CSV table of C-alpha atoms in Angstrom, one decimal:
chain,number,residue,atom,x,y,z
Y,10,UNK,CA,33.7,59.8,3.0
Y,11,UNK,CA,32.5,57.5,5.6
Y,12,UNK,CA,34.9,56.6,9.0
Y,13,UNK,CA,37.2,54.1,9.3
Y,14,UNK,CA,37.2,52.1,12.4
Y,15,UNK,CA,40.3,50.2,12.9
Y,16,UNK,CA,40.4,47.0,15.0
Y,17,UNK,CA,43.6,46.4,17.1
Y,18,UNK,CA,43.6,42.7,16.8
Y,19,UNK,CA,42.7,42.8,12.6
Y,20,UNK,CA,46.3,41.6,11.2
Y,21,UNK,CA,44.9,44.1,8.5
Y,22,UNK,CA,45.6,47.3,11.4
Y,23,UNK,CA,48.4,49.8,10.8
Y,24,UNK,CA,51.5,48.5,12.5
Y,25,UNK,CA,51.8,52.2,14.4
Y,26,UNK,CA,48.6,51.3,15.9
Y,27,UNK,CA,49.4,47.2,16.6
Y,28,UNK,CA,52.6,48.7,18.2
Y,29,UNK,CA,51.3,51.4,20.3
Y,30,UNK,CA,49.0,48.0,22.1
Y,31,UNK,CA,52.1,46.0,22.8
Y,32,UNK,CA,53.4,48.7,24.9
Y,33,UNK,CA,50.5,49.4,26.7
Y,34,UNK,CA,50.6,45.5,26.9
Y,35,UNK,CA,54.2,45.5,28.5
Y,36,UNK,CA,54.1,49.0,30.8
Y,37,UNK,CA,50.8,47.7,32.2
Y,38,UNK,CA,52.2,43.8,33.1
Y,39,UNK,CA,55.6,46.2,34.5
Y,40,UNK,CA,53.4,48.0,36.8
Y,41,UNK,CA,51.6,44.5,38.2
Y,42,UNK,CA,54.5,42.8,38.5
Y,43,UNK,CA,56.2,46.1,40.8
Y,44,UNK,CA,52.9,46.3,42.7
Y,45,UNK,CA,53.5,42.6,43.2
Y,46,UNK,CA,56.8,42.6,44.6
Y,47,UNK,CA,56.4,46.1,46.3
Y,48,UNK,CA,53.7,44.2,48.9
Y,49,UNK,CA,55.9,40.7,48.7
Y,50,UNK,CA,59.4,42.6,49.5
Y,51,UNK,CA,57.1,45.1,52.8
Y,52,UNK,CA,55.6,41.7,54.1
Y,53,UNK,CA,59.0,39.6,53.6
Y,54,UNK,CA,60.7,42.3,55.0
Y,55,UNK,CA,58.5,43.0,57.6
Y,56,UNK,CA,58.2,46.9,56.4
Y,57,UNK,CA,56.2,49.0,58.3
Y,58,UNK,CA,54.5,51.9,56.4
Y,59,UNK,CA,52.0,52.6,59.0
Y,60,UNK,CA,52.9,52.6,63.1
Y,61,UNK,CA,51.0,51.2,65.6
Y,62,UNK,CA,49.6,52.8,68.4
Y,63,UNK,CA,51.7,51.8,71.9
Y,64,UNK,CA,50.0,51.7,74.9
Y,65,UNK,CA,50.4,53.8,78.2
Y,66,UNK,CA,51.2,52.4,81.3
Y,67,UNK,CA,48.6,52.1,83.8
Y,68,UNK,CA,49.7,55.2,85.9
Y,69,UNK,CA,48.3,57.4,83.1
Y,70,UNK,CA,44.6,58.3,83.6
Y,71,UNK,CA,43.2,60.4,80.7
Y,72,UNK,CA,40.3,62.6,80.3
Y,73,UNK,CA,39.6,62.6,76.9
Y,74,UNK,CA,43.3,63.7,76.0
Y,75,UNK,CA,44.7,65.4,79.2
Y,76,UNK,CA,46.6,63.8,81.5
Y,77,UNK,CA,44.4,63.6,84.6
Y,78,UNK,CA,47.0,62.8,87.3
Y,79,UNK,CA,50.2,64.9,86.9
Y,80,UNK,CA,51.9,65.6,90.4
Y,81,UNK,CA,50.3,68.8,91.6
Y,82,UNK,CA,54.2,68.8,93.5
Y,83,UNK,CA,57.7,69.0,92.0
Y,84,UNK,CA,60.6,68.7,94.8
Y,85,UNK,CA,60.1,72.5,96.3
Y,86,UNK,CA,58.0,73.2,93.1
Y,87,UNK,CA,54.1,73.7,93.2
Y,88,UNK,CA,50.8,73.9,90.8
Y,89,UNK,CA,49.7,77.3,90.7
Y,90,UNK,CA,48.9,80.3,88.6
Y,91,UNK,CA,51.0,83.1,87.7
Y,92,UNK,CA,48.3,85.1,87.0
Y,93,UNK,CA,48.9,86.2,82.9
Y,94,UNK,CA,46.8,85.4,80.5
Y,95,UNK,CA,48.3,83.2,77.8
Y,96,UNK,CA,47.0,82.8,74.2
Y,97,UNK,CA,45.7,79.6,72.8
Y,98,UNK,CA,44.9,78.2,77.1
Y,99,UNK,CA,42.1,78.3,78.8
Y,100,UNK,CA,44.0,78.9,82.3
Y,101,UNK,CA,42.4,77.4,85.3
Y,102,UNK,CA,42.7,78.9,89.0
Y,103,UNK,CA,44.9,76.5,90.3
Y,104,UNK,CA,47.4,76.7,87.5
Y,105,UNK,CA,46.6,74.2,84.8
Y,106,UNK,CA,46.7,75.2,81.2
Y,107,UNK,CA,44.1,73.5,79.1
Y,108,UNK,CA,44.0,73.6,75.1
Y,109,UNK,CA,41.0,74.7,73.3
Y,110,UNK,CA,39.8,71.6,70.9
Y,111,UNK,CA,40.6,73.2,67.6
Y,112,UNK,CA,44.0,74.2,69.1
Y,113,UNK,CA,44.4,70.3,70.0
Y,114,UNK,CA,43.0,69.3,66.6
Y,115,UNK,CA,45.7,71.9,64.9
Y,116,UNK,CA,48.0,69.9,66.6
Y,117,UNK,CA,47.1,66.4,65.4
Y,118,UNK,CA,46.5,65.9,69.4
Y,119,UNK,CA,43.1,64.3,68.9
Y,120,UNK,CA,44.1,62.0,65.5
Y,121,UNK,CA,44.5,58.8,68.3
Y,122,UNK,CA,42.8,58.0,70.9
Y,123,UNK,CA,46.3,57.8,73.6
Y,124,UNK,CA,47.5,61.1,72.2
Y,125,UNK,CA,47.6,63.1,75.5
Y,126,UNK,CA,49.4,66.8,77.0
Y,127,UNK,CA,50.0,68.0,79.7
Y,128,UNK,CA,50.5,72.2,80.5
Y,129,UNK,CA,50.8,73.7,83.9
Y,130,UNK,CA,52.2,76.5,86.1
Y,131,UNK,CA,54.4,75.6,88.7
Y,132,UNK,CA,55.5,78.1,91.2
Y,133,UNK,CA,59.4,77.8,93.6
Y,134,UNK,CA,57.9,77.2,97.2
Y,135,UNK,CA,61.1,78.3,98.2
Y,136,UNK,CA,60.7,81.9,97.2
Y,137,UNK,CA,59.5,83.5,100.3
Y,138,UNK,CA,58.9,87.2,99.3
Y,139,UNK,CA,54.9,87.7,99.3
Y,140,UNK,CA,55.6,90.6,96.4
Y,141,UNK,CA,54.7,89.4,92.9
Y,142,UNK,CA,57.4,90.6,91.1
Y,143,UNK,CA,59.6,88.6,92.8
Y,144,UNK,CA,57.7,84.9,92.8
Y,145,UNK,CA,59.5,82.4,90.4
Y,146,UNK,CA,57.6,80.5,88.2
Y,147,UNK,CA,58.1,77.8,85.6
Y,148,UNK,CA,56.0,76.7,83.1
Y,149,UNK,CA,55.9,73.1,81.8
Y,150,UNK,CA,54.1,71.3,78.6
Y,151,UNK,CA,54.0,67.3,78.4
Y,152,UNK,CA,53.0,66.0,75.1
Y,153,UNK,CA,52.6,61.9,73.9
Y,154,UNK,CA,51.6,60.8,70.2
Y,155,UNK,CA,51.2,58.1,69.0
Y,156,UNK,CA,49.6,55.7,66.2
Y,157,UNK,CA,49.9,58.4,63.0
Y,158,UNK,CA,51.5,58.6,59.9
Y,159,UNK,CA,54.3,61.0,59.8
Y,160,UNK,CA,53.3,63.0,62.8
Y,161,UNK,CA,55.5,66.9,63.1
Y,162,UNK,CA,57.3,67.0,66.3
Y,163,UNK,CA,56.7,70.7,67.3
Y,164,UNK,CA,60.0,72.3,68.8
Y,165,UNK,CA,60.3,76.0,70.8
Y,166,UNK,CA,62.9,77.3,67.5
Y,167,UNK,CA,60.3,76.7,65.2
Y,168,UNK,CA,57.3,77.1,67.0
Y,169,UNK,CA,58.7,80.7,68.9
Y,170,UNK,CA,59.3,82.1,65.4
Y,171,UNK,CA,55.5,81.1,64.5
Y,172,UNK,CA,54.7,83.2,67.5
Y,173,UNK,CA,56.1,86.3,66.6
Y,174,UNK,CA,59.5,86.0,68.9
Y,175,UNK,CA,63.1,85.9,67.7
Y,176,UNK,CA,64.7,82.2,68.2
Y,177,UNK,CA,68.4,83.0,69.0
Y,178,UNK,CA,70.4,79.7,67.5
Y,179,UNK,CA,73.9,81.0,68.0
Y,180,UNK,CA,72.7,80.9,72.2
Y,181,UNK,CA,70.7,77.8,71.7
Y,182,UNK,CA,72.8,74.4,72.7
Y,183,UNK,CA,72.5,71.3,74.3
Y,184,UNK,CA,73.3,70.6,78.0
Y,185,UNK,CA,74.3,67.8,79.9
Y,186,UNK,CA,71.3,66.7,82.7
Y,187,UNK,CA,72.2,64.4,85.1
Y,188,UNK,CA,69.6,62.4,87.1
Y,189,UNK,CA,71.0,59.7,88.8
Y,190,UNK,CA,68.0,58.5,91.1
Y,191,UNK,CA,65.8,56.9,87.5
Y,192,UNK,CA,64.8,53.3,88.3
Y,193,UNK,CA,66.0,50.6,85.9
Y,194,UNK,CA,63.8,50.9,83.2
Y,195,UNK,CA,64.8,54.4,82.9
Y,196,UNK,CA,68.5,53.7,83.1
Y,197,UNK,CA,70.0,55.4,80.3
Y,198,UNK,CA,68.4,58.5,81.4
Y,199,UNK,CA,70.5,58.6,84.0
Y,200,UNK,CA,72.8,61.5,81.8
Y,201,UNK,CA,70.6,62.9,79.0
Y,202,UNK,CA,71.2,66.2,77.0
Y,203,UNK,CA,68.6,68.8,77.1
Y,204,UNK,CA,67.9,71.5,74.4
Y,205,UNK,CA,68.4,75.0,75.0
Y,206,UNK,CA,65.8,77.1,72.5
Y,207,UNK,CA,67.6,80.7,73.2
Y,208,UNK,CA,64.8,83.6,72.3
Y,209,UNK,CA,64.6,87.0,73.1
Y,210,UNK,CA,61.4,89.3,73.8
Y,211,UNK,CA,60.2,92.5,73.9
Y,212,UNK,CA,59.4,93.6,77.2
Y,213,UNK,CA,56.4,96.0,78.3
Y,214,UNK,CA,59.0,99.3,77.7
Y,215,UNK,CA,59.8,97.3,74.1
Y,216,UNK,CA,63.6,96.9,75.4
Y,217,UNK,CA,64.5,93.1,73.8
Y,218,UNK,CA,65.3,90.3,76.8
Y,219,UNK,CA,66.5,87.4,76.5
Y,220,UNK,CA,65.0,83.9,77.5
Y,221,UNK,CA,64.8,80.0,76.9
Y,222,UNK,CA,62.8,76.7,77.0
Y,223,UNK,CA,64.1,73.7,77.3
Y,224,UNK,CA,63.3,70.4,76.1
Y,225,UNK,CA,64.5,66.5,75.8
Y,226,UNK,CA,62.4,64.1,73.8
Y,227,UNK,CA,61.6,60.2,74.3
Y,228,UNK,CA,61.3,58.6,71.4
Y,229,UNK,CA,60.2,54.7,72.0
Y,230,UNK,CA,61.1,55.5,75.7
Y,231,UNK,CA,65.1,56.3,74.6
Y,232,UNK,CA,66.0,60.1,75.0
Y,233,UNK,CA,67.0,62.7,72.8
Y,234,UNK,CA,66.9,66.5,72.2
Y,235,UNK,CA,67.0,66.3,68.7
Y,236,UNK,CA,63.8,66.9,66.2
Y,237,UNK,CA,65.4,65.5,63.3
Y,238,UNK,CA,66.1,61.9,65.6
Y,239,UNK,CA,62.7,61.5,66.1
Y,240,UNK,CA,61.8,62.4,62.9
Y,241,UNK,CA,64.1,59.5,61.4
Y,242,UNK,CA,63.1,57.1,63.9
Y,243,UNK,CA,59.6,57.5,63.5
Y,244,UNK,CA,59.5,56.6,59.8
Y,245,UNK,CA,62.3,54.3,60.4
Y,246,UNK,CA,60.9,50.9,57.7
Y,247,UNK,CA,61.4,47.8,60.3
Y,248,UNK,CA,59.4,49.7,63.5
Y,249,UNK,CA,56.4,48.5,63.8
Y,250,UNK,CA,55.6,50.1,67.8
Y,251,UNK,CA,56.1,54.2,67.7
Y,252,UNK,CA,55.9,56.9,69.9
Y,253,UNK,CA,57.6,59.6,70.5
Y,254,UNK,CA,57.2,63.1,74.2
Y,255,UNK,CA,57.9,65.5,74.6
Y,256,UNK,CA,58.7,67.1,78.1
Y,257,UNK,CA,59.4,71.3,78.0
Y,258,UNK,CA,60.1,74.0,81.4
Y,259,UNK,CA,60.8,77.3,80.7
Y,260,UNK,CA,60.9,79.6,82.9
Y,261,UNK,CA,57.8,82.0,84.0
Y,262,UNK,CA,59.3,85.5,83.6
Y,263,UNK,CA,62.9,85.9,82.1
Y,264,UNK,CA,66.1,85.4,84.5
Y,265,UNK,CA,68.9,87.5,84.5
Y,266,UNK,CA,71.3,85.8,82.9
Y,267,UNK,CA,71.4,82.6,80.2
Y,268,UNK,CA,73.6,81.4,83.2
Y,269,UNK,CA,70.9,81.6,85.9
Y,270,UNK,CA,68.3,80.7,83.4
Y,271,UNK,CA,69.8,77.2,82.8
Y,272,UNK,CA,70.5,76.2,86.5
Y,273,UNK,CA,67.1,77.0,87.5
Y,274,UNK,CA,65.3,75.1,84.5
Y,275,UNK,CA,67.5,72.3,84.6
Y,276,UNK,CA,67.0,72.0,88.3
Y,277,UNK,CA,63.0,72.1,88.1
Y,278,UNK,CA,64.1,69.4,85.4
Y,279,UNK,CA,65.4,67.6,87.8
Y,280,UNK,CA,61.7,66.9,89.7
Y,281,UNK,CA,59.2,67.5,86.2
Y,282,UNK,CA,61.2,64.3,84.0
Y,283,UNK,CA,61.0,61.7,86.5
Y,284,UNK,CA,57.6,62.5,87.0
Y,285,UNK,CA,56.9,62.8,83.9
Y,286,UNK,CA,58.6,59.1,82.5
Y,287,UNK,CA,55.4,57.7,85.5
Y,288,UNK,CA,53.6,58.0,82.1
Y,289,UNK,CA,55.5,57.3,79.2
Y,290,UNK,CA,56.4,53.2,78.2
Y,291,UNK,CA,59.8,52.6,78.7
Y,292,UNK,CA,62.3,51.7,75.8
Y,293,UNK,CA,61.7,47.8,77.0
Y,294,UNK,CA,58.2,48.0,77.4
Y,295,UNK,CA,58.4,49.0,73.7
Y,296,UNK,CA,60.4,46.3,72.9
Y,297,UNK,CA,58.1,43.6,74.4
Y,298,UNK,CA,55.9,45.0,72.1
Y,299,UNK,CA,57.9,44.6,69.3
Y,300,UNK,CA,59.0,41.1,70.4
Y,301,UNK,CA,55.9,39.8,70.7
Y,302,UNK,CA,54.4,41.1,67.1
Y,303,UNK,CA,57.6,39.3,65.3
Y,304,UNK,CA,56.5,35.9,67.1
Y,305,UNK,CA,52.8,35.8,66.1
Y,306,UNK,CA,53.8,36.6,62.8
Y,307,UNK,CA,56.5,34.0,62.4
């Protein structure tokens, strides 16, 4: 018994076979029309699915992905190691905390040549006691990300949990910080919200001790302490140029109370934030980039 070969274009072909080809053709035409329409809409509505990188200010000098010229003195606080070993970091004798290349890749820092970070210990020079246990240290971390597709901002509430600490959501809060002396490009930063991320850790005797980390984001030059706001703005379809930076500080050792921790940490940030802003593009810088891009396309 020989096989029967059916020619789809033959009028004698079964009705079901002819119908299948018609349906396939209609579906293919609809897919092509949808694809064409999508690209037309993207072009006409100026939708940007991949964000362009925001250039750094002239003040920023990078050594690879390390910001090499951050100030060594922040008000009364000076660069200096606190003598501890910290996982994931290569500690330098001068107090710098440099990440290994593996960790930089893990954090996405190496995905764009303009991404940078800075991390260091600062010692409160107003504490005159020579006893090590009386010294007050702060840990400062500043990161800058641009030119990425759907980057994920790292925050202590998540990273501390991954590190084995216990976040305390009920004791975390947004705090107001006044920075009245900031220059005009950063006028919107003269009163900002800083996020206190509270957590618990165990001391050498196994007792639970509370501490906190404090952070604020610069999302295209605008201040926010909301990770959700950063993620939302990064994916906003009509934005072309995007960057975000995070300025984060923490006491090197837990303070006696939450109020004491807030007081000394916000005072440290009063000096650290203006120093960090020198190396970040302002909201006006990003707006100029957006406007110049629109003029080139019109």
